[in-house]
JSON list of C-alpha atoms and ligand atoms in Angstrom, two decimals:
[
{"chain": "A", "resi": 22, "resn": "MET", "atom": "CA", "xyz": [8.60, -22.28, -6.42]},
{"chain": "A", "resi": 23, "resn": "SER", "atom": "CA", "xyz": [5.65, -21.31, -4.26]},
{"chain": "A", "resi": 24, "resn": "LEU", "atom": "CA", "xyz": [4.58, -17.67, -4.46]},
{"chain": "A", "resi": 25, "resn": "PRO", "atom": "CA", "xyz": [1.09, -17.68, -2.92]},
{"chain": "A", "resi": 26, "resn": "HIS", "atom": "CA", "xyz": [0.48, -13.96, -3.60]},
{"chain": "A", "resi": 27, "resn": "LEU", "atom": "CA", "xyz": [0.85, -14.64, -7.37]},
{"chain": "A", "resi": 28, "resn": "ALA", "atom": "CA", "xyz": [-1.53, -17.64, -7.41]},
{"chain": "A", "resi": 29, "resn": "GLY", "atom": "CA", "xyz": [-4.32, -15.51, -8.93]},
{"chain": "A", "resi": 30, "resn": "VAL", "atom": "CA", "xyz": [-2.29, -14.34, -11.93]},
{"chain": "A", "resi": 31, "resn": "VAL", "atom": "CA", "xyz": [-0.67, -15.75, -15.06]},
{"chain": "A", "resi": 32, "resn": "LEU", "atom": "CA", "xyz": [2.92, -14.50, -15.60]},
{"chain": "A", "resi": 33, "resn": "GLU", "atom": "CA", "xyz": [3.32, -13.63, -19.29]},
{"chain": "A", "resi": 34, "resn": "LEU", "atom": "CA", "xyz": [6.86, -12.28, -19.15]},
{"chain": "A", "resi": 35, "resn": "VAL", "atom": "CA", "xyz": [9.72, -11.98, -16.64]},
{"chain": "A", "resi": 36, "resn": "ASP", "atom": "CA", "xyz": [12.07, -9.17, -17.72]},
{"chain": "A", "resi": 37, "resn": "CYS", "atom": "CA", "xyz": [15.46, -8.83, -15.97]},
{"chain": "A", "resi": 38, "resn": "ALA", "atom": "CA", "xyz": [17.07, -6.56, -18.60]},
{"chain": "A", "resi": 39, "resn": "ALA", "atom": "CA", "xyz": [17.13, -3.41, -16.46]},
{"chain": "A", "resi": 40, "resn": "ALA", "atom": "CA", "xyz": [19.80, -3.36, -13.75]},
{"chain": "A", "resi": 41, "resn": "GLY", "atom": "CA", "xyz": [18.39, -4.00, -10.30]},
{"chain": "A", "resi": 42, "resn": "VAL", "atom": "CA", "xyz": [14.80, -4.35, -11.49]},
{"chain": "A", "resi": 43, "resn": "VAL", "atom": "CA", "xyz": [12.75, -7.45, -12.29]},
{"chain": "A", "resi": 44, "resn": "THR", "atom": "CA", "xyz": [9.56, -6.70, -14.17]},
{"chain": "A", "resi": 45, "resn": "LEU", "atom": "CA", "xyz": [6.75, -9.24, -14.19]},
{"chain": "A", "resi": 46, "resn": "ASP", "atom": "CA", "xyz": [4.03, -8.86, -16.80]},
{"chain": "A", "resi": 47, "resn": "ALA", "atom": "CA", "xyz": [0.90, -10.50, -15.38]},
{"chain": "A", "resi": 48, "resn": "ARG", "atom": "CA", "xyz": [-2.82, -10.84, -15.96]},
{"chain": "A", "resi": 49, "resn": "ALA", "atom": "CA", "xyz": [-5.62, -12.32, -13.88]},
{"chain": "A", "resi": 50, "resn": "ARG", "atom": "CA", "xyz": [-6.08, -16.07, -14.12]},
{"chain": "A", "resi": 51, "resn": "SER", "atom": "CA", "xyz": [-9.86, -16.00, -13.73]},
{"chain": "A", "resi": 52, "resn": "ALA", "atom": "CA", "xyz": [-12.27, -15.50, -16.66]},
{"chain": "A", "resi": 53, "resn": "GLY", "atom": "CA", "xyz": [-14.53, -13.18, -14.70]},
{"chain": "A", "resi": 54, "resn": "ALA", "atom": "CA", "xyz": [-14.86, -11.31, -11.42]},
{"chain": "A", "resi": 55, "resn": "ASP", "atom": "CA", "xyz": [-17.48, -10.64, -8.76]},
{"chain": "A", "resi": 56, "resn": "CYS", "atom": "CA", "xyz": [-18.98, -7.17, -8.51]},
{"chain": "A", "resi": 57, "resn": "PRO", "atom": "CA", "xyz": [-17.91, -5.71, -5.16]},
{"chain": "A", "resi": 58, "resn": "HIS", "atom": "CA", "xyz": [-21.23, -3.92, -4.82]},
{"chain": "A", "resi": 59, "resn": "CYS", "atom": "CA", "xyz": [-23.79, -6.69, -5.49]},
{"chain": "A", "resi": 60, "resn": "GLY", "atom": "CA", "xyz": [-21.67, -9.89, -5.64]},
{"chain": "A", "resi": 61, "resn": "SER", "atom": "CA", "xyz": [-22.88, -11.03, -9.07]},
{"chain": "A", "resi": 62, "resn": "THR", "atom": "CA", "xyz": [-20.25, -12.54, -11.39]},
{"chain": "A", "resi": 63, "resn": "SER", "atom": "CA", "xyz": [-19.45, -10.96, -14.70]},
{"chain": "A", "resi": 64, "resn": "ASP", "atom": "CA", "xyz": [-17.19, -12.00, -17.59]},
{"chain": "A", "resi": 65, "resn": "GLN", "atom": "CA", "xyz": [-18.19, -9.01, -19.80]},
{"chain": "A", "resi": 66, "resn": "VAL", "atom": "CA", "xyz": [-14.98, -6.98, -20.09]},
{"chain": "A", "resi": 67, "resn": "HIS", "atom": "CA", "xyz": [-15.55, -3.22, -20.36]},
{"chain": "A", "resi": 68, "resn": "GLY", "atom": "CA", "xyz": [-11.89, -2.19, -20.63]},
{"chain": "A", "resi": 69, "resn": "ARG", "atom": "CA", "xyz": [-8.32, -2.87, -19.56]},
{"chain": "A", "resi": 70, "resn": "ASP", "atom": "CA", "xyz": [-5.73, -0.86, -17.66]},
{"chain": "A", "resi": 71, "resn": "MET", "atom": "CA", "xyz": [-2.07, -1.39, -16.80]},
{"chain": "A", "resi": 72, "resn": "ARG", "atom": "CA", "xyz": [-1.30, -1.08, -13.11]},
{"chain": "A", "resi": 73, "resn": "ARG", "atom": "CA", "xyz": [2.24, -1.06, -11.68]},
{"chain": "A", "resi": 74, "resn": "LEU", "atom": "CA", "xyz": [2.69, -2.63, -8.25]},
{"chain": "A", "resi": 75, "resn": "ALA", "atom": "CA", "xyz": [5.87, -2.72, -6.20]},
{"chain": "A", "resi": 76, "resn": "ASP", "atom": "CA", "xyz": [6.49, -6.22, -4.82]},
{"chain": "A", "resi": 77, "resn": "ALA", "atom": "CA", "xyz": [8.96, -7.67, -2.30]},
{"chain": "A", "resi": 78, "resn": "VAL", "atom": "CA", "xyz": [12.64, -7.54, -3.28]},
{"chain": "A", "resi": 79, "resn": "VAL", "atom": "CA", "xyz": [14.15, -10.73, -4.78]},
{"chain": "A", "resi": 80, "resn": "GLY", "atom": "CA", "xyz": [17.93, -11.20, -4.67]},
{"chain": "A", "resi": 81, "resn": "GLY", "atom": "CA", "xyz": [18.42, -7.47, -4.03]},
{"chain": "A", "resi": 82, "resn": "ALA", "atom": "CA", "xyz": [16.41, -6.52, -7.13]},
{"chain": "A", "resi": 83, "resn": "ASN", "atom": "CA", "xyz": [13.26, -4.44, -7.02]},
{"chain": "A", "resi": 84, "resn": "VAL", "atom": "CA", "xyz": [10.28, -6.35, -8.34]},
{"chain": "A", "resi": 85, "resn": "VAL", "atom": "CA", "xyz": [7.63, -4.49, -10.31]},
{"chain": "A", "resi": 86, "resn": "ILE", "atom": "CA", "xyz": [4.46, -6.27, -11.29]},
{"chain": "A", "resi": 87, "resn": "GLU", "atom": "CA", "xyz": [2.89, -4.78, -14.42]},
{"chain": "A", "resi": 88, "resn": "LEU", "atom": "CA", "xyz": [-0.63, -6.04, -14.08]},
{"chain": "A", "resi": 89, "resn": "LEU", "atom": "CA", "xyz": [-3.21, -5.90, -16.83]},
{"chain": "A", "resi": 90, "resn": "MET", "atom": "CA", "xyz": [-6.37, -5.25, -14.84]},
{"chain": "A", "resi": 91, "resn": "ARG", "atom": "CA", "xyz": [-9.83, -5.54, -16.35]},
{"chain": "A", "resi": 92, "resn": "ARG", "atom": "CA", "xyz": [-12.93, -3.48, -15.76]},
{"chain": "A", "resi": 93, "resn": "PHE", "atom": "CA", "xyz": [-16.15, -5.50, -16.05]},
{"chain": "A", "resi": 94, "resn": "LYS", "atom": "CA", "xyz": [-19.73, -4.52, -16.77]},
{"chain": "A", "resi": 95, "resn": "CYS", "atom": "CA", "xyz": [-22.01, -5.50, -13.91]},
{"chain": "A", "resi": 96, "resn": "ARG", "atom": "CA", "xyz": [-24.73, -7.70, -15.38]},
{"chain": "A", "resi": 97, "resn": "ASN", "atom": "CA", "xyz": [-27.14, -7.20, -12.51]},
{"chain": "A", "resi": 98, "resn": "PRO", "atom": "CA", "xyz": [-29.74, -4.66, -13.68]},
{"chain": "A", "resi": 99, "resn": "GLY", "atom": "CA", "xyz": [-30.62, -3.89, -10.05]},
{"chain": "A", "resi": 100, "resn": "CYS", "atom": "CA", "xyz": [-27.03, -2.91, -9.14]},
{"chain": "A", "resi": 101, "resn": "TRP", "atom": "CA", "xyz": [-26.15, 0.80, -9.08]},
{"chain": "A", "resi": 102, "resn": "ALA", "atom": "CA", "xyz": [-22.63, 0.09, -10.37]},
{"chain": "A", "resi": 103, "resn": "LEU", "atom": "CA", "xyz": [-22.43, -0.01, -14.17]},
{"chain": "A", "resi": 104, "resn": "THR", "atom": "CA", "xyz": [-18.85, -1.23, -14.18]},
{"chain": "A", "resi": 105, "resn": "PHE", "atom": "CA", "xyz": [-16.31, -2.37, -11.59]},
{"chain": "A", "resi": 106, "resn": "ALA", "atom": "CA", "xyz": [-12.54, -2.98, -11.51]},
{"chain": "A", "resi": 107, "resn": "GLU", "atom": "CA", "xyz": [-11.38, -6.50, -10.73]},
{"chain": "A", "resi": 108, "resn": "GLN", "atom": "CA", "xyz": [-9.26, -7.08, -7.62]},
{"chain": "A", "resi": 109, "resn": "ILE", "atom": "CA", "xyz": [-6.92, -10.04, -7.30]},
{"chain": "A", "resi": 110, "resn": "ALA", "atom": "CA", "xyz": [-6.89, -11.75, -3.91]},
{"chain": "A", "resi": 111, "resn": "ARG", "atom": "CA", "xyz": [-3.61, -11.36, -1.99]},
{"chain": "A", "resi": 112, "resn": "LEU", "atom": "CA", "xyz": [-2.20, -9.09, -4.71]},
{"chain": "A", "resi": 113, "resn": "THR", "atom": "CA", "xyz": [-4.24, -5.94, -5.27]},
{"chain": "A", "resi": 114, "resn": "SER", "atom": "CA", "xyz": [-6.40, -3.59, -3.25]},
{"chain": "A", "resi": 115, "resn": "PRO", "atom": "CA", "xyz": [-7.90, -0.32, -4.43]},
{"chain": "A", "resi": 116, "resn": "HIS", "atom": "CA", "xyz": [-5.67, 2.79, -4.37]},
{"chain": "A", "resi": 117, "resn": "THR", "atom": "CA", "xyz": [-2.35, 1.21, -3.37]},
{"chain": "A", "resi": 118, "resn": "ARG", "atom": "CA", "xyz": [0.75, 0.72, -5.48]},
{"chain": "A", "resi": 119, "resn": "TYR", "atom": "CA", "xyz": [2.24, -1.92, -3.14]},
{"chain": "A", "resi": 120, "resn": "THR", "atom": "CA", "xyz": [1.38, -5.59, -2.96]},
{"chain": "A", "resi": 121, "resn": "PRO", "atom": "CA", "xyz": [0.14, -6.67, 0.49]},
{"chain": "A", "resi": 122, "resn": "LEU", "atom": "CA", "xyz": [3.47, -8.50, 0.94]},
{"chain": "A", "resi": 123, "resn": "VAL", "atom": "CA", "xyz": [5.61, -5.41, 0.59]},
{"chain": "A", "resi": 124, "resn": "ARG", "atom": "CA", "xyz": [3.07, -3.16, 2.30]},
{"chain": "A", "resi": 125, "resn": "GLY", "atom": "CA", "xyz": [3.29, -5.51, 5.33]},
{"chain": "A", "resi": 126, "resn": "GLN", "atom": "CA", "xyz": [7.10, -5.28, 5.27]},
{"chain": "A", "resi": 127, "resn": "LEU", "atom": "CA", "xyz": [7.03, -1.48, 5.08]},
{"chain": "A", "resi": 128, "resn": "THR", "atom": "CA", "xyz": [4.41, -1.21, 7.83]},
{"chain": "A", "resi": 129, "resn": "SER", "atom": "CA", "xyz": [6.58, -3.38, 10.09]},
{"chain": "A", "resi": 130, "resn": "ILE", "atom": "CA", "xyz": [9.59, -1.12, 9.39]},
{"chain": "A", "resi": 131, "resn": "ALA", "atom": "CA", "xyz": [7.47, 1.98, 9.96]},
{"chain": "A", "resi": 132, "resn": "LEU", "atom": "CA", "xyz": [6.09, 0.72, 13.28]},
{"chain": "A", "resi": 133, "resn": "ALA", "atom": "CA", "xyz": [9.61, -0.19, 14.49]},
{"chain": "A", "resi": 134, "resn": "LEU", "atom": "CA", "xyz": [11.37, 2.91, 13.13]},
{"chain": "A", "resi": 135, "resn": "ALA", "atom": "CA", "xyz": [8.98, 5.63, 12.04]},
{"chain": "A", "resi": 136, "resn": "GLY", "atom": "CA", "xyz": [10.20, 8.32, 9.72]},
{"chain": "A", "resi": 137, "resn": "ARG", "atom": "CA", "xyz": [13.74, 8.92, 8.50]},
{"chain": "A", "resi": 138, "resn": "ALA", "atom": "CA", "xyz": [15.31, 5.94, 10.29]},
{"chain": "A", "resi": 139, "resn": "GLY", "atom": "CA", "xyz": [12.73, 3.58, 8.76]},
{"chain": "A", "resi": 140, "resn": "ALA", "atom": "CA", "xyz": [13.26, 5.03, 5.29]},
{"chain": "A", "resi": 141, "resn": "ARG", "atom": "CA", "xyz": [17.03, 4.45, 5.73]},
{"chain": "A", "resi": 142, "resn": "LEU", "atom": "CA", "xyz": [16.50, 0.82, 6.82]},
{"chain": "A", "resi": 143, "resn": "ALA", "atom": "CA", "xyz": [14.10, 0.22, 3.94]},
{"chain": "A", "resi": 144, "resn": "GLY", "atom": "CA", "xyz": [16.75, 1.65, 1.60]},
{"chain": "A", "resi": 145, "resn": "VAL", "atom": "CA", "xyz": [19.32, -0.80, 2.91]},
{"chain": "A", "resi": 146, "resn": "MET", "atom": "CA", "xyz": [16.79, -3.56, 2.15]},
{"chain": "A", "resi": 147, "resn": "SER", "atom": "CA", "xyz": [16.40, -2.17, -1.40]},
{"chain": "A", "resi": 148, "resn": "LEU", "atom": "CA", "xyz": [12.83, -1.02, -0.66]},
{"chain": "A", "resi": 149, "resn": "ARG", "atom": "CA", "xyz": [12.54, 2.52, -2.00]},
{"chain": "A", "resi": 150, "resn": "VAL", "atom": "CA", "xyz": [10.11, 4.47, 0.15]},
{"chain": "A", "resi": 151, "resn": "ALA", "atom": "CA", "xyz": [9.70, 8.05, 1.35]},
{"chain": "A", "resi": 152, "resn": "LYS", "atom": "CA", "xyz": [9.60, 8.66, 5.10]},
{"chain": "A", "resi": 153, "resn": "ASP", "atom": "CA", "xyz": [6.21, 10.35, 4.69]},
{"chain": "A", "resi": 154, "resn": "THR", "atom": "CA", "xyz": [4.84, 7.15, 3.07]},
{"chain": "A", "resi": 155, "resn": "LEU", "atom": "CA", "xyz": [6.06, 5.14, 6.06]},
{"chain": "A", "resi": 156, "resn": "LEU", "atom": "CA", "xyz": [4.36, 7.55, 8.44]},
{"chain": "A", "resi": 157, "resn": "ARG", "atom": "CA", "xyz": [1.12, 7.28, 6.47]},
{"chain": "A", "resi": 158, "resn": "LEU", "atom": "CA", "xyz": [1.34, 3.48, 6.87]},
{"chain": "A", "resi": 159, "resn": "VAL", "atom": "CA", "xyz": [1.72, 3.97, 10.64]},
{"chain": "A", "resi": 160, "resn": "ARG", "atom": "CA", "xyz": [-1.33, 6.24, 10.66]},
{"chain": "A", "resi": 161, "resn": "ALA", "atom": "CA", "xyz": [-3.28, 3.59, 8.71]},
{"chain": "A", "resi": 162, "resn": "THR", "atom": "CA", "xyz": [-2.72, 0.87, 11.32]},
{"chain": "A", "resi": 163, "resn": "PRO", "atom": "CA", "xyz": [-5.56, 0.27, 13.76]},
{"chain": "A", "resi": 164, "resn": "GLU", "atom": "CA", "xyz": [-5.09, 2.02, 17.08]},
{"chain": "A", "resi": 165, "resn": "GLY", "atom": "CA", "xyz": [-5.12, 0.08, 20.35]},
{"chain": "A", "resi": 166, "resn": "PRO", "atom": "CA", "xyz": [-5.80, 1.47, 23.82]},
{"chain": "A", "resi": 167, "resn": "VAL", "atom": "CA", "xyz": [-3.05, 3.86, 24.93]},
{"chain": "A", "resi": 168, "resn": "GLY", "atom": "CA", "xyz": [-1.53, 2.94, 28.32]},
{"chain": "A", "resi": 169, "resn": "GLN", "atom": "CA", "xyz": [1.51, 4.32, 30.05]},
{"chain": "A", "resi": 170, "resn": "ILE", "atom": "CA", "xyz": [4.09, 5.23, 27.43]},
{"chain": "A", "resi": 171, "resn": "ARG", "atom": "CA", "xyz": [7.71, 4.62, 28.37]},
{"chain": "A", "resi": 172, "resn": "VAL", "atom": "CA", "xyz": [9.47, 5.05, 25.01]},
{"chain": "A", "resi": 173, "resn": "LEU", "atom": "CA", "xyz": [8.13, 7.71, 22.66]},
{"chain": "A", "resi": 174, "resn": "GLY", "atom": "CA", "xyz": [9.19, 8.23, 19.07]},
{"chain": "A", "resi": 175, "resn": "VAL", "atom": "CA", "xyz": [8.67, 11.58, 17.36]},
{"chain": "A", "resi": 176, "resn": "ASP", "atom": "CA", "xyz": [8.91, 12.58, 13.73]},
{"chain": "A", "resi": 177, "resn": "ASP", "atom": "CA", "xyz": [7.42, 15.18, 11.46]},
{"chain": "A", "resi": 178, "resn": "PHE", "atom": "CA", "xyz": [5.96, 14.64, 8.01]},
{"chain": "A", "resi": 179, "resn": "ALA", "atom": "CA", "xyz": [4.15, 16.52, 5.29]},
{"chain": "A", "resi": 180, "resn": "LEU", "atom": "CA", "xyz": [0.40, 15.99, 5.27]},
{"chain": "A", "resi": 181, "resn": "ARG", "atom": "CA", "xyz": [0.25, 16.64, 1.55]},
{"chain": "A", "resi": 182, "resn": "LYS", "atom": "CA", "xyz": [2.88, 17.53, -0.98]},
{"chain": "A", "resi": 183, "resn": "GLY", "atom": "CA", "xyz": [3.89, 21.14, -0.42]},
{"chain": "A", "resi": 184, "resn": "ASP", "atom": "CA", "xyz": [1.33, 21.46, 2.38]},
{"chain": "A", "resi": 185, "resn": "SER", "atom": "CA", "xyz": [1.66, 21.89, 6.10]},
{"chain": "A", "resi": 186, "resn": "TYR", "atom": "CA", "xyz": [3.59, 19.58, 8.36]},
{"chain": "A", "resi": 187, "resn": "ALA", "atom": "CA", "xyz": [2.39, 17.38, 11.20]},
{"chain": "A", "resi": 188, "resn": "THR", "atom": "CA", "xyz": [4.21, 15.64, 14.02]},
{"chain": "A", "resi": 189, "resn": "ILE", "atom": "CA", "xyz": [3.52, 12.00, 14.79]},
{"chain": "A", "resi": 190, "resn": "LEU", "atom": "CA", "xyz": [4.07, 10.44, 18.22]},
{"chain": "A", "resi": 191, "resn": "VAL", "atom": "CA", "xyz": [4.67, 6.68, 18.32]},
{"chain": "A", "resi": 192, "resn": "ASP", "atom": "CA", "xyz": [4.75, 4.43, 21.35]},
{"chain": "A", "resi": 193, "resn": "LEU", "atom": "CA", "xyz": [7.93, 2.50, 20.49]},
{"chain": "A", "resi": 194, "resn": "GLU", "atom": "CA", "xyz": [7.11, -0.39, 22.85]},
{"chain": "A", "resi": 195, "resn": "THR", "atom": "CA", "xyz": [3.64, -1.18, 21.49]},
{"chain": "A", "resi": 196, "resn": "ARG", "atom": "CA", "xyz": [4.64, 0.08, 18.00]},
{"chain": "A", "resi": 197, "resn": "ARG", "atom": "CA", "xyz": [1.44, 2.07, 17.80]},
{"chain": "A", "resi": 198, "resn": "PRO", "atom": "CA", "xyz": [0.84, 5.68, 16.86]},
{"chain": "A", "resi": 199, "resn": "VAL", "atom": "CA", "xyz": [-0.35, 7.71, 19.85]},
{"chain": "A", "resi": 200, "resn": "ASP", "atom": "CA", "xyz": [-1.15, 11.10, 18.39]},
{"chain": "A", "resi": 201, "resn": "VAL", "atom": "CA", "xyz": [-0.72, 13.35, 15.41]},
{"chain": "A", "resi": 202, "resn": "LEU", "atom": "CA", "xyz": [-0.11, 17.02, 16.17]},
{"chain": "A", "resi": 203, "resn": "PRO", "atom": "CA", "xyz": [-0.28, 19.88, 13.69]},
{"chain": "A", "resi": 204, "resn": "GLY", "atom": "CA", "xyz": [3.02, 21.57, 12.88]},
{"chain": "A", "resi": 205, "resn": "ARG", "atom": "CA", "xyz": [6.61, 20.44, 13.23]},
{"chain": "A", "resi": 206, "resn": "ASP", "atom": "CA", "xyz": [7.10, 21.26, 16.92]},
{"chain": "A", "resi": 207, "resn": "ALA", "atom": "CA", "xyz": [6.35, 18.23, 19.08]},
{"chain": "A", "resi": 208, "resn": "ASN", "atom": "CA", "xyz": [6.26, 20.44, 22.23]},
{"chain": "A", "resi": 209, "resn": "ARG", "atom": "CA", "xyz": [3.32, 22.46, 20.96]},
{"chain": "A", "resi": 210, "resn": "ARG", "atom": "CA", "xyz": [-0.16, 21.50, 22.11]},
{"chain": "A", "resi": 211, "resn": "PRO", "atom": "CA", "xyz": [-2.76, 20.84, 19.31]},
{"chain": "A", "resi": 212, "resn": "HIS", "atom": "CA", "xyz": [-4.98, 23.71, 20.47]},
{"chain": "A", "resi": 213, "resn": "GLY", "atom": "CA", "xyz": [-2.59, 26.22, 22.00]},
{"chain": "B", "resi": 25, "resn": "ZN", "atom": "ZN1", "xyz": [-23.06, -5.13, -9.28]}
]
C-alpha cells in the first residue's frame, strides 16, 4: 500500500475499535530535524507533544492521526530560536489540524460550493467540517485577477466565534473569492 503522505512517519498502532473512526498512532521516522530559522540540524529533543490531525476518509471511516511531535533545541548558538517544533513533509504544517491531503479536498469542495452547500457535500463524504471553516479555506487561497463575473456565489460566515458576520462573494466559474464584505447583507456596500 502506497501512502506517500505517511512516508515520513512510523505507524505504531492502527486502532479501529471506535465505530466510524480509524486512529493512527504515529511518530516521525527521522532522528532529528532542521531548524526552520537557521537550517541547522538538531537531534537534541527538548520535549514531546501529541497532535491530532484529521486525514482523508478511508472506507467511509474518519481517519485521525495522533502524531507524537518533538520539539528540538537549536544547536546553533548564533540562531535566535532556542527551540523549534519539527514539521513532517507532506503531513504537517504549523497551526492546522488537517493533513494537506484532506485540506486540499476541503478547499476543492469550498471553491466549488462555498458555505452551507459545501459543508453538506463534505458531510456526505464523511468529512466533518463547519461551513465557516470552508469559507476560511476559500479566503486562504491565492487570489487571481478578477475579470467579468458571470456566476456569483454569496454566503455569510462568522469572522470569529460569537463575533460579527461577513459576507463572501465567490466567482463560481473561476472558483475564486472576489470580495469579503462586512455584515450579513450582500447588497450593502463595504463603506456605506
Ligand atoms: Zn536555529
